[in-house]
Amino acid sequence: MKCKELHYTDSIHYELEQTAKLMRILTAQLFERLEISISQDEYAALDTISINPGICQRDLAKLIIKDRANTGRILNCLEKNNFVTRLVDIKNNRLVKKLKITQKGIDELNFINTKIKSYLDNITEKISQEEVDRVQEILRGFRLDLEKLVEMKI
Amino acid sequence: MKCKELHYTDSIHYELEQTAKLMRILTAQLFERLEISISQDEYAALDTISINPGICQRDLAKLIIKDRANTGRILNCLEKNNFVTRLVDIKNNRLVKKLKITQKGIDELNFINTKIKSYLDNITEKISQEEVDRVQEILRGFRLDLEKLVEMKI
DNA sequence: AAAAATATGTTGCATTTACAACAATAGTAT
DNA sequence: ATACTATTGTTGTAAATGCAACATATTTTT
């Protein structure tokens, strides 16, 4: 008798959404309080670009799970602040805008990382590192399965 | 040397957000494909009310993590479809609107549960039930900690 | 070679969402 | 008693988001 899954709100799907929603609100409040100049979406984009130098906009959109329109808008902000550069180039014989983080962007990224690290670590302090790692690993597998199921129109 | 946490996009916080985002998109597509008449937010609200009969709007808002305005709008839809009733009553000497699910609402809830169950189960099929339970348990503790940290203006 | 389909980025718009202001009521303070 | 504050729900509005349409260029099809 599986009473666990009778309610959607008891499912792992809903638990995931609620936790993520809270996490997002908390991060926004943290960014506000620490007077961080960019949004958490811009921060995520900047971090993704720093790991994937030369990535084009569409591939970035897929990684940060935003549509191309909003990815472009995020990049407008980052470019205006000189945190990234857009370089028109060729990829698979296609004109694309390749993205690179600037030195100013790297500095900003490090600055934000330093500022928020202790706060973010604090959230998971009650959970052992092994458990955090384990959850992260399972979530990753979960996400990779989801990516196969979802029709991403990006 | 902890290389894991050097990048925000490698953190459990970001992993959580990405996974939840995909989950939300997939659920929306599922609701669309199965021609389910209400949104997933309305579904979550309906489920929450069914578990907490007589709950007032503000308390519901806290549970589904929406502001009062949008919770009210969700309830407008559910009430228009006769899935819930709003009954003006007193709680702590305050006038509140207490919510109850109707028989039609119960039927709709069961109908949706039946329709989506196999699809949702399918997503986590590669993960053992024990692991799902474990992740859910850890996420729950994580969420409860988050609730203490976040300033909820609801 | 012409036409159709695909890929990439941008613009416009309609929906969603959050936040602030308001109305009504009740408790608390001066 | 009057004024101030707090609670609950609604309305209005500005910002965020997603989706469709477009412009441009390339590949594939006929």
mmCIF file of C-alpha atoms (C1' of nucleotides) in Angstrom:
data_model
loop_
_atom_site.group_PDB
_atom_site.id
_atom_site.type_symbol
_atom_site.label_atom_id
_atom_site.label_comp_id
_atom_site.label_asym_id
_atom_site.label_seq_id
_atom_site.Cartn_x
_atom_site.Cartn_y
_atom_site.Cartn_z
ATOM 1 C CA MET A 1 0.000 0.000 0.000
ATOM 2 C CA LYS A 2 1.673 3.164 -1.233
ATOM 3 C CA CYS A 3 0.049 6.059 0.507
ATOM 4 C CA LYS A 4 2.989 8.299 -0.330
ATOM 5 C CA GLU A 5 2.107 9.085 -3.884
ATOM 6 C CA LEU A 6 -1.590 9.641 -3.496
ATOM 7 C CA HIS A 7 -1.173 13.393 -3.449
ATOM 8 C CA TYR A 8 0.731 15.427 -5.983
ATOM 9 C CA THR A 9 1.873 17.741 -3.224
ATOM 10 C CA ASP A 10 3.567 14.787 -1.533
ATOM 11 C CA SER A 11 5.453 13.820 -4.665
ATOM 12 C CA ILE A 12 9.113 14.466 -5.257
ATOM 13 C CA HIS A 13 8.134 16.559 -8.275
ATOM 14 C CA TYR A 14 6.269 19.039 -6.138
ATOM 15 C CA GLU A 15 8.844 18.959 -3.344
ATOM 16 C CA LEU A 16 11.468 19.830 -5.922
ATOM 17 C CA GLU A 17 9.472 22.771 -7.217
ATOM 18 C CA GLN A 18 8.739 24.168 -3.785
ATOM 19 C CA THR A 19 12.328 23.875 -2.619
ATOM 20 C CA ALA A 20 13.631 25.481 -5.781
ATOM 21 C CA LYS A 21 11.100 28.287 -5.501
ATOM 22 C CA LEU A 22 12.222 29.067 -1.961
ATOM 23 C CA MET A 23 15.840 28.832 -3.014
ATOM 24 C CA ARG A 24 15.213 31.341 -5.780
ATOM 25 C CA ILE A 25 13.465 33.794 -3.468
ATOM 26 C CA LEU A 26 16.237 33.495 -0.910
ATOM 27 C CA THR A 27 18.929 34.051 -3.515
ATOM 28 C CA ALA A 28 17.114 37.119 -4.833
ATOM 29 C CA GLN A 29 16.922 38.518 -1.301
ATOM 30 C CA LEU A 30 20.596 37.750 -0.798
ATOM 31 C CA PHE A 31 21.567 39.531 -4.014
ATOM 32 C CA GLU A 32 19.459 42.496 -2.931
ATOM 33 C CA ARG A 33 20.885 42.629 0.564
ATOM 34 C CA LEU A 34 24.498 42.296 -0.549
ATOM 35 C CA GLU A 35 23.886 44.962 -3.206
ATOM 36 C CA ILE A 36 25.024 42.721 -6.022
ATOM 37 C CA SER A 37 24.581 44.659 -9.234
ATOM 38 C CA ILE A 38 23.374 41.890 -11.537
ATOM 39 C CA SER A 39 20.451 39.478 -11.276
ATOM 40 C CA GLN A 40 20.866 35.833 -10.383
ATOM 41 C CA ASP A 41 19.983 34.901 -13.968
ATOM 42 C CA GLU A 42 22.723 37.164 -15.272
ATOM 43 C CA TYR A 43 25.070 35.672 -12.713
ATOM 44 C CA ALA A 44 24.225 32.136 -13.858
ATOM 45 C CA ALA A 45 24.738 33.140 -17.485
ATOM 46 C CA LEU A 46 28.061 34.774 -16.670
ATOM 47 C CA ASP A 47 29.227 31.678 -14.816
ATOM 48 C CA THR A 48 28.120 29.429 -17.686
ATOM 49 C CA ILE A 49 29.991 31.562 -20.210
ATOM 50 C CA SER A 50 33.123 31.491 -18.066
ATOM 51 C CA ILE A 51 33.029 27.688 -18.133
ATOM 52 C CA ASN A 52 32.180 27.538 -21.858
ATOM 53 C CA PRO A 53 34.164 30.287 -23.555
ATOM 54 C CA GLY A 54 33.114 30.856 -27.162
ATOM 55 C CA ILE A 55 29.664 29.374 -26.674
ATOM 56 C CA CYS A 56 26.954 30.781 -28.950
ATOM 57 C CA GLN A 57 23.730 32.317 -27.685
ATOM 58 C CA ARG A 58 21.466 29.425 -28.509
ATOM 59 C CA ASP A 59 23.684 26.877 -26.787
ATOM 60 C CA LEU A 60 23.842 29.155 -23.779
ATOM 61 C CA ALA A 61 20.047 29.368 -23.812
ATOM 62 C CA LYS A 62 19.863 25.584 -23.677
ATOM 63 C CA LEU A 63 22.223 25.467 -20.712
ATOM 64 C CA ILE A 64 20.477 28.110 -18.649
ATOM 65 C CA ILE A 65 17.034 26.903 -19.816
ATOM 66 C CA LYS A 66 15.732 30.206 -21.084
ATOM 67 C CA ASP A 67 14.359 30.973 -24.533
ATOM 68 C CA ARG A 68 16.549 32.751 -27.059
ATOM 69 C CA ALA A 69 14.719 36.054 -26.590
ATOM 70 C CA ASN A 70 15.417 36.328 -22.892
ATOM 71 C CA THR A 71 18.904 34.938 -23.229
ATOM 72 C CA GLY A 72 19.580 37.772 -25.662
ATOM 73 C CA ARG A 73 18.207 40.286 -23.176
ATOM 74 C CA ILE A 74 20.345 38.901 -20.383
ATOM 75 C CA LEU A 75 23.368 39.212 -22.657
ATOM 76 C CA ASN A 76 22.450 42.803 -23.509
ATOM 77 C CA CYS A 77 22.831 43.646 -19.836
ATOM 78 C CA LEU A 78 26.048 41.698 -19.408
ATOM 79 C CA GLU A 79 27.494 43.250 -22.549
ATOM 80 C CA LYS A 80 26.445 46.752 -21.523
ATOM 81 C CA ASN A 81 28.354 46.239 -18.280
ATOM 82 C CA ASN A 82 31.364 44.946 -20.235
ATOM 83 C CA PHE A 83 31.211 41.605 -18.448
ATOM 84 C CA VAL A 84 31.020 39.681 -21.723
ATOM 85 C CA THR A 85 31.819 40.268 -25.382
ATOM 86 C CA ARG A 86 29.767 39.165 -28.370
ATOM 87 C CA LEU A 87 31.898 38.208 -31.340
ATOM 88 C CA VAL A 88 30.245 37.366 -34.651
ATOM 89 C CA ASP A 89 31.837 34.178 -35.877
ATOM 90 C CA ILE A 90 31.137 30.973 -37.769
ATOM 91 C CA LYS A 91 29.972 27.715 -36.210
ATOM 92 C CA ASN A 92 29.043 24.860 -38.556
ATOM 93 C CA ASN A 93 29.066 27.338 -41.429
ATOM 94 C CA ARG A 94 26.502 29.403 -39.562
ATOM 95 C CA LEU A 95 26.865 32.969 -38.403
ATOM 96 C CA VAL A 96 26.690 32.958 -34.638
ATOM 97 C CA LYS A 97 27.555 35.343 -31.832
ATOM 98 C CA LYS A 98 30.229 33.741 -29.731
ATOM 99 C CA LEU A 99 30.391 34.786 -26.119
ATOM 100 C CA LYS A 100 33.446 35.397 -23.993
ATOM 101 C CA ILE A 101 33.784 36.641 -20.472
ATOM 102 C CA THR A 102 35.975 39.725 -20.040
ATOM 103 C CA GLN A 103 38.491 40.351 -17.293
ATOM 104 C CA LYS A 104 35.964 42.685 -15.712
ATOM 105 C CA GLY A 105 33.455 39.841 -15.892
ATOM 106 C CA ILE A 106 35.868 37.422 -14.247
ATOM 107 C CA ASP A 107 36.500 39.936 -11.482
ATOM 108 C CA GLU A 108 32.782 40.443 -10.957
ATOM 109 C CA LEU A 109 32.200 36.691 -10.895
ATOM 110 C CA ASN A 110 34.892 36.175 -8.274
ATOM 111 C CA PHE A 111 33.588 39.129 -6.310
ATOM 112 C CA ILE A 112 30.068 37.701 -6.223
ATOM 113 C CA ASN A 113 31.311 34.201 -5.426
ATOM 114 C CA THR A 114 33.270 35.518 -2.472
ATOM 115 C CA LYS A 115 30.323 37.556 -1.243
ATOM 116 C CA ILE A 116 27.681 34.827 -1.379
ATOM 117 C CA LYS A 117 29.710 31.705 -0.608
ATOM 118 C CA SER A 118 29.342 31.756 3.158
ATOM 119 C CA TYR A 119 25.642 32.470 2.876
ATOM 120 C CA LEU A 120 24.987 29.620 0.466
ATOM 121 C CA ASP A 121 27.144 27.203 2.453
ATOM 122 C CA ASN A 122 25.194 28.173 5.525
ATOM 123 C CA ILE A 123 21.953 26.911 3.975
ATOM 124 C CA THR A 124 23.188 23.353 3.645
ATOM 125 C CA GLU A 125 25.190 23.318 6.871
ATOM 126 C CA LYS A 126 22.756 20.994 8.612
ATOM 127 C CA ILE A 127 23.137 18.434 5.846
ATOM 128 C CA SER A 128 26.316 16.418 5.672
ATOM 129 C CA GLN A 129 28.536 17.000 2.669
ATOM 130 C CA GLU A 130 28.065 13.392 1.615
ATOM 131 C CA GLU A 131 24.327 13.785 1.567
ATOM 132 C CA VAL A 132 24.557 17.019 -0.385
ATOM 133 C CA ASP A 133 26.793 15.282 -2.903
ATOM 134 C CA ARG A 134 24.463 12.303 -3.100
ATOM 135 C CA VAL A 135 21.373 14.445 -3.644
ATOM 136 C CA GLN A 136 23.177 16.505 -6.226
ATOM 137 C CA GLU A 137 24.249 13.371 -8.054
ATOM 138 C CA ILE A 138 20.737 11.935 -8.109
ATOM 139 C CA LEU A 139 19.250 15.263 -9.164
ATOM 140 C CA ARG A 140 21.758 15.391 -11.987
ATOM 141 C CA GLY A 141 20.690 11.982 -13.264
ATOM 142 C CA PHE A 142 17.088 13.008 -12.837
ATOM 143 C CA ARG A 143 17.683 16.181 -14.811
ATOM 144 C CA LEU A 144 19.443 14.344 -17.627
ATOM 145 C CA ASP A 145 16.423 12.039 -17.942
ATOM 146 C CA LEU A 146 14.113 15.037 -17.929
ATOM 147 C CA GLU A 147 16.093 16.651 -20.720
ATOM 148 C CA LYS A 148 15.353 13.663 -22.909
ATOM 149 C CA LEU A 149 11.633 13.846 -22.203
ATOM 150 C CA VAL A 150 11.079 17.574 -22.517
ATOM 151 C CA GLU A 151 10.550 19.090 -25.947
ATOM 152 C CA MET A 152 12.798 22.095 -25.741
ATOM 153 C CA LYS A 153 11.784 24.658 -28.330
ATOM 154 C CA ILE A 154 14.974 26.654 -28.014
ATOM 155 C CA MET B 1 40.803 21.145 -2.219
ATOM 156 C CA LYS B 2 37.123 21.581 -2.963
ATOM 157 C CA CYS B 3 36.796 22.131 -6.674
ATOM 158 C CA LYS B 4 33.124 21.291 -6.572
ATOM 159 C CA GLU B 5 31.843 24.561 -5.276
ATOM 160 C CA LEU B 6 33.963 26.903 -7.287
ATOM 161 C CA HIS B 7 31.182 27.501 -9.761
ATOM 162 C CA TYR B 8 27.649 28.457 -8.890
ATOM 163 C CA THR B 9 26.392 26.345 -11.765
ATOM 164 C CA ASP B 10 27.966 23.298 -10.116
ATOM 165 C CA SER B 11 26.254 23.952 -6.810
ATOM 166 C CA ILE B 12 23.290 22.048 -5.502
ATOM 167 C CA HIS B 13 21.361 25.306 -5.468
ATOM 168 C CA TYR B 14 21.652 25.707 -9.201
ATOM 169 C CA GLU B 15 21.139 22.004 -9.885
ATOM 170 C CA LEU B 16 17.920 22.229 -7.917
ATOM 171 C CA GLU B 17 16.702 25.199 -9.887
ATOM 172 C CA GLN B 18 17.511 23.669 -13.253
ATOM 173 C CA THR B 19 15.885 20.360 -12.424
ATOM 174 C CA ALA B 20 12.774 22.058 -11.097
ATOM 175 C CA LYS B 21 12.580 24.262 -14.177
ATOM 176 C CA LEU B 22 12.675 21.247 -16.469
ATOM 177 C CA MET B 23 10.141 19.473 -14.289
ATOM 178 C CA ARG B 24 7.797 22.434 -14.562
ATOM 179 C CA ILE B 25 8.114 22.622 -18.342
ATOM 180 C CA LEU B 26 7.529 18.891 -18.662
ATOM 181 C CA THR B 27 4.460 19.011 -16.436
ATOM 182 C CA ALA B 28 3.033 21.913 -18.439
ATOM 183 C CA GLN B 29 3.543 19.937 -21.648
ATOM 184 C CA LEU B 30 1.940 16.908 -20.042
ATOM 185 C CA PHE B 31 -1.102 18.919 -18.932
ATOM 186 C CA GLU B 32 -1.373 20.330 -22.452
ATOM 187 C CA ARG B 33 -1.043 16.979 -24.152
ATOM 188 C CA LEU B 34 -3.524 15.223 -21.880
ATOM 189 C CA GLU B 35 -5.936 18.138 -22.319
ATOM 190 C CA ILE B 36 -6.204 18.761 -18.601
ATOM 191 C CA SER B 37 -8.470 21.751 -18.137
ATOM 192 C CA ILE B 38 -6.675 23.487 -15.252
ATOM 193 C CA SER B 39 -3.108 24.704 -14.844
ATOM 194 C CA GLN B 40 -0.555 22.900 -12.713
ATOM 195 C CA ASP B 41 -0.717 25.752 -10.196
ATOM 196 C CA GLU B 42 -4.473 25.356 -9.918
ATOM 197 C CA TYR B 43 -3.968 21.623 -9.583
ATOM 198 C CA ALA B 44 -1.473 22.110 -6.754
ATOM 199 C CA ALA B 45 -3.848 24.521 -5.014
ATOM 200 C CA LEU B 46 -6.740 22.089 -5.401
ATOM 201 C CA ASP B 47 -4.668 19.274 -3.971
ATOM 202 C CA THR B 48 -3.538 21.439 -1.070
ATOM 203 C CA ILE B 49 -7.113 22.436 -0.267
ATOM 204 C CA SER B 50 -8.219 18.809 -0.381
ATOM 205 C CA ILE B 51 -5.616 17.994 2.259
ATOM 206 C CA ASN B 52 -6.370 21.101 4.337
ATOM 207 C CA PRO B 53 -10.129 21.612 4.254
ATOM 208 C CA GLY B 54 -11.213 24.940 5.693
ATOM 209 C CA ILE B 55 -7.849 26.598 5.121
ATOM 210 C CA CYS B 56 -7.964 30.354 4.540
ATOM 211 C CA GLN B 57 -6.507 32.061 1.484
ATOM 212 C CA ARG B 58 -3.428 33.460 3.142
ATOM 213 C CA ASP B 59 -2.444 30.134 4.666
ATOM 214 C CA LEU B 60 -2.951 28.500 1.296
ATOM 215 C CA ALA B 61 -0.718 31.151 -0.258
ATOM 216 C CA LYS B 62 2.027 30.243 2.203
ATOM 217 C CA LEU B 63 1.731 26.572 1.346
ATOM 218 C CA ILE B 64 1.814 26.983 -2.421
ATOM 219 C CA ILE B 65 4.371 29.825 -2.153
ATOM 220 C CA LYS B 66 2.464 32.412 -4.134
ATOM 221 C CA ASP B 67 1.514 35.902 -3.047
ATOM 222 C CA ARG B 68 -2.031 36.608 -1.902
ATOM 223 C CA ALA B 69 -2.966 38.343 -5.134
ATOM 224 C CA ASN B 70 -2.185 35.414 -7.367
ATOM 225 C CA THR B 71 -3.553 32.898 -4.894
ATOM 226 C CA GLY B 72 -6.823 34.805 -5.095
ATOM 227 C CA ARG B 73 -6.745 34.670 -8.879
ATOM 228 C CA ILE B 74 -6.087 30.941 -8.863
ATOM 229 C CA LEU B 75 -9.056 30.527 -6.536
ATOM 230 C CA ASN B 76 -11.242 32.616 -8.837
ATOM 231 C CA CYS B 77 -10.674 30.021 -11.555
ATOM 232 C CA LEU B 78 -11.216 27.056 -9.247
ATOM 233 C CA GLU B 79 -14.365 28.627 -7.847
ATOM 234 C CA LYS B 80 -15.705 29.496 -11.290
ATOM 235 C CA ASN B 81 -15.334 25.829 -12.229
ATOM 236 C CA ASN B 82 -17.072 24.821 -9.000
ATOM 237 C CA PHE B 83 -14.031 22.859 -7.850
ATOM 238 C CA VAL B 84 -13.849 24.778 -4.558
ATOM 239 C CA THR B 85 -16.141 26.909 -2.417
ATOM 240 C CA ARG B 86 -15.230 30.082 -0.560
ATOM 241 C CA LEU B 87 -17.041 30.436 2.722
ATOM 242 C CA VAL B 88 -16.672 33.644 4.717
ATOM 243 C CA ASP B 89 -15.978 32.650 8.296
ATOM 244 C CA ILE B 90 -14.075 33.690 11.380
ATOM 245 C CA LYS B 91 -10.529 32.650 12.255
ATOM 246 C CA ASN B 92 -8.896 34.255 15.301
ATOM 247 C CA ASN B 93 -11.689 36.807 15.349
ATOM 248 C CA ARG B 94 -10.807 37.729 11.793
ATOM 249 C CA LEU B 95 -13.026 37.498 8.767
ATOM 250 C CA VAL B 96 -11.457 34.999 6.407
ATOM 251 C CA LYS B 97 -12.552 33.032 3.369
ATOM 252 C CA LYS B 98 -12.343 29.380 4.190
ATOM 253 C CA LEU B 99 -11.794 27.035 1.309
ATOM 254 C CA LYS B 100 -13.317 23.642 0.720
ATOM 255 C CA ILE B 101 -13.043 21.298 -2.186
ATOM 256 C CA THR B 102 -16.356 20.272 -3.770
ATOM 257 C CA GLN B 103 -17.343 16.809 -4.952
ATOM 258 C CA LYS B 104 -16.720 18.020 -8.488
ATOM 259 C CA GLY B 105 -13.286 19.146 -7.366
ATOM 260 C CA ILE B 106 -12.553 15.776 -5.799
ATOM 261 C CA ASP B 107 -13.606 14.054 -9.008
ATOM 262 C CA GLU B 108 -11.418 16.343 -11.079
ATOM 263 C CA LEU B 109 -8.473 15.757 -8.735
ATOM 264 C CA ASN B 110 -8.839 11.987 -8.981
ATOM 265 C CA PHE B 111 -9.284 12.254 -12.722
ATOM 266 C CA ILE B 112 -6.058 14.227 -13.123
ATOM 267 C CA ASN B 113 -4.159 11.965 -10.724
ATOM 268 C CA THR B 114 -5.175 8.921 -12.720
ATOM 269 C CA LYS B 115 -4.238 10.574 -15.990
ATOM 270 C CA ILE B 116 -0.774 11.782 -15.015
ATOM 271 C CA LYS B 117 0.344 9.101 -12.561
ATOM 272 C CA SER B 118 1.949 6.759 -15.056
ATOM 273 C CA TYR B 119 3.725 9.656 -16.763
ATOM 274 C CA LEU B 120 5.141 11.035 -13.551
ATOM 275 C CA ASP B 121 6.171 7.610 -12.293
ATOM 276 C CA ASN B 122 7.902 7.045 -15.591
ATOM 277 C CA ILE B 123 10.221 9.978 -14.970
ATOM 278 C CA THR B 124 11.723 8.508 -11.838
ATOM 279 C CA GLU B 125 11.706 4.923 -13.024
ATOM 280 C CA LYS B 126 15.475 4.794 -13.391
ATOM 281 C CA ILE B 127 15.914 5.829 -9.778
ATOM 282 C CA SER B 128 15.216 3.300 -7.065
ATOM 283 C CA GLN B 129 12.299 4.026 -4.781
ATOM 284 C CA GLU B 130 14.658 4.174 -1.824
ATOM 285 C CA GLU B 131 16.714 6.840 -3.475
ATOM 286 C CA VAL B 132 13.636 8.829 -4.431
ATOM 287 C CA ASP B 133 12.449 8.650 -0.833
ATOM 288 C CA ARG B 134 15.859 9.626 0.461
ATOM 289 C CA VAL B 135 16.160 12.615 -1.853
ATOM 290 C CA GLN B 136 12.650 13.697 -1.012
ATOM 291 C CA GLU B 137 13.400 13.470 2.687
ATOM 292 C CA ILE B 138 16.580 15.521 2.388
ATOM 293 C CA LEU B 139 14.873 18.078 0.168
ATOM 294 C CA ARG B 140 12.134 18.378 2.747
ATOM 295 C CA GLY B 141 14.625 19.142 5.514
ATOM 296 C CA PHE B 142 16.372 21.533 3.181
ATOM 297 C CA ARG B 143 13.102 23.280 2.412
ATOM 298 C CA LEU B 144 12.176 23.600 6.071
ATOM 299 C CA ASP B 145 15.520 25.270 6.734
ATOM 300 C CA LEU B 146 14.954 27.573 3.782
ATOM 301 C CA GLU B 147 11.556 28.578 5.118
ATOM 302 C CA LYS B 148 13.243 29.858 8.257
ATOM 303 C CA LEU B 149 15.734 31.928 6.293
ATOM 304 C CA VAL B 150 13.432 33.441 3.687
ATOM 305 C CA GLU B 151 11.452 36.539 4.549
ATOM 306 C CA MET B 152 8.062 35.609 3.201
ATOM 307 C CA LYS B 153 5.967 38.713 2.667
ATOM 308 C CA ILE B 154 2.721 36.810 2.315
ATOM 309 C "C1'" DA C 1 18.424 26.366 -60.111
ATOM 310 C "C1'" DA C 2 14.426 27.197 -57.466
ATOM 311 C "C1'" DA C 3 11.969 26.126 -53.444
ATOM 312 C "C1'" DA C 4 11.515 24.431 -48.984
ATOM 313 C "C1'" DA C 5 13.341 23.558 -44.615
ATOM 314 C "C1'" DT C 6 16.647 24.623 -40.907
ATOM 315 C "C1'" DA C 7 19.549 27.514 -37.861
ATOM 316 C "C1'" DT C 8 20.508 31.838 -35.351
ATOM 317 C "C1'" DG C 9 19.430 36.047 -33.264
ATOM 318 C "C1'" DT C 10 16.047 39.985 -32.590
ATOM 319 C "C1'" DT C 11 11.583 42.308 -31.998
ATOM 320 C "C1'" DG C 12 6.784 42.575 -30.557
ATOM 321 C "C1'" DC C 13 3.121 41.099 -27.835
ATOM 322 C "C1'" DA C 14 0.266 38.667 -24.635
ATOM 323 C "C1'" DT C 15 0.447 36.204 -20.408
ATOM 324 C "C1'" DT C 16 2.279 35.645 -15.825
ATOM 325 C "C1'" DT C 17 4.097 37.314 -11.753
ATOM 326 C "C1'" DA C 18 5.397 40.111 -7.938
ATOM 327 C "C1'" DC C 19 4.829 44.138 -5.385
ATOM 328 C "C1'" DA C 20 2.447 48.090 -3.687
ATOM 329 C "C1'" DA C 21 -1.785 50.350 -2.520
ATOM 330 C "C1'" DC C 22 -6.310 49.908 -0.964
ATOM 331 C "C1'" DA C 23 -10.723 48.461 1.752
ATOM 332 C "C1'" DA C 24 -12.515 46.397 5.689
ATOM 333 C "C1'" DT C 25 -12.021 44.816 10.253
ATOM 334 C "C1'" DA C 26 -9.897 43.925 14.761
ATOM 335 C "C1'" DG C 27 -6.536 44.416 18.226
ATOM 336 C "C1'" DT C 28 -3.358 47.739 20.855
ATOM 337 C "C1'" DA C 29 -1.660 52.038 22.593
ATOM 338 C "C1'" DT C 30 -1.866 56.634 24.183
ATOM 339 C "C1'" DA D 1 -12.120 57.400 22.947
ATOM 340 C "C1'" DT D 2 -9.071 58.181 19.374
ATOM 341 C "C1'" DA D 3 -5.267 56.888 16.837
ATOM 342 C "C1'" DC D 4 -2.113 53.539 15.447
ATOM 343 C "C1'" DT D 5 -0.950 48.990 13.990
ATOM 344 C "C1'" DA D 6 -1.918 44.318 12.184
ATOM 345 C "C1'" DT D 7 -4.566 40.870 9.429
ATOM 346 C "C1'" DT D 8 -7.032 39.367 5.308
ATOM 347 C "C1'" DG D 9 -8.426 39.701 0.726
ATOM 348 C "C1'" DT D 10 -8.738 42.501 -3.710
ATOM 349 C "C1'" DT D 11 -7.274 45.657 -7.360
ATOM 350 C "C1'" DG D 12 -3.870 48.010 -10.140
ATOM 351 C "C1'" DT D 13 0.523 48.213 -12.256
ATOM 352 C "C1'" DA D 14 5.163 47.525 -13.648
ATOM 353 C "C1'" DA D 15 8.452 43.959 -14.652
ATOM 354 C "C1'" DA D 16 9.525 39.268 -16.231
ATOM 355 C "C1'" DT D 17 8.627 35.536 -19.103
ATOM 356 C "C1'" DG D 18 7.455 32.794 -23.030
ATOM 357 C "C1'" DC D 19 5.895 32.361 -27.612
ATOM 358 C "C1'" DA D 20 5.202 33.631 -32.294
ATOM 359 C "C1'" DA D 21 6.852 36.290 -36.114
ATOM 360 C "C1'" DC D 22 10.513 38.241 -38.496
ATOM 361 C "C1'" DA D 23 15.276 38.951 -40.795
ATOM 362 C "C1'" DT D 24 19.203 36.749 -42.393
ATOM 363 C "C1'" DA D 25 21.810 33.055 -43.980
ATOM 364 C "C1'" DT D 26 22.645 28.123 -45.024
ATOM 365 C "C1'" DT D 27 21.444 23.447 -46.066
ATOM 366 C "C1'" DT D 28 18.433 20.199 -48.244
ATOM 367 C "C1'" DT D 29 14.933 18.878 -51.500
ATOM 368 C "C1'" DT D 30 12.757 18.753 -55.846
#
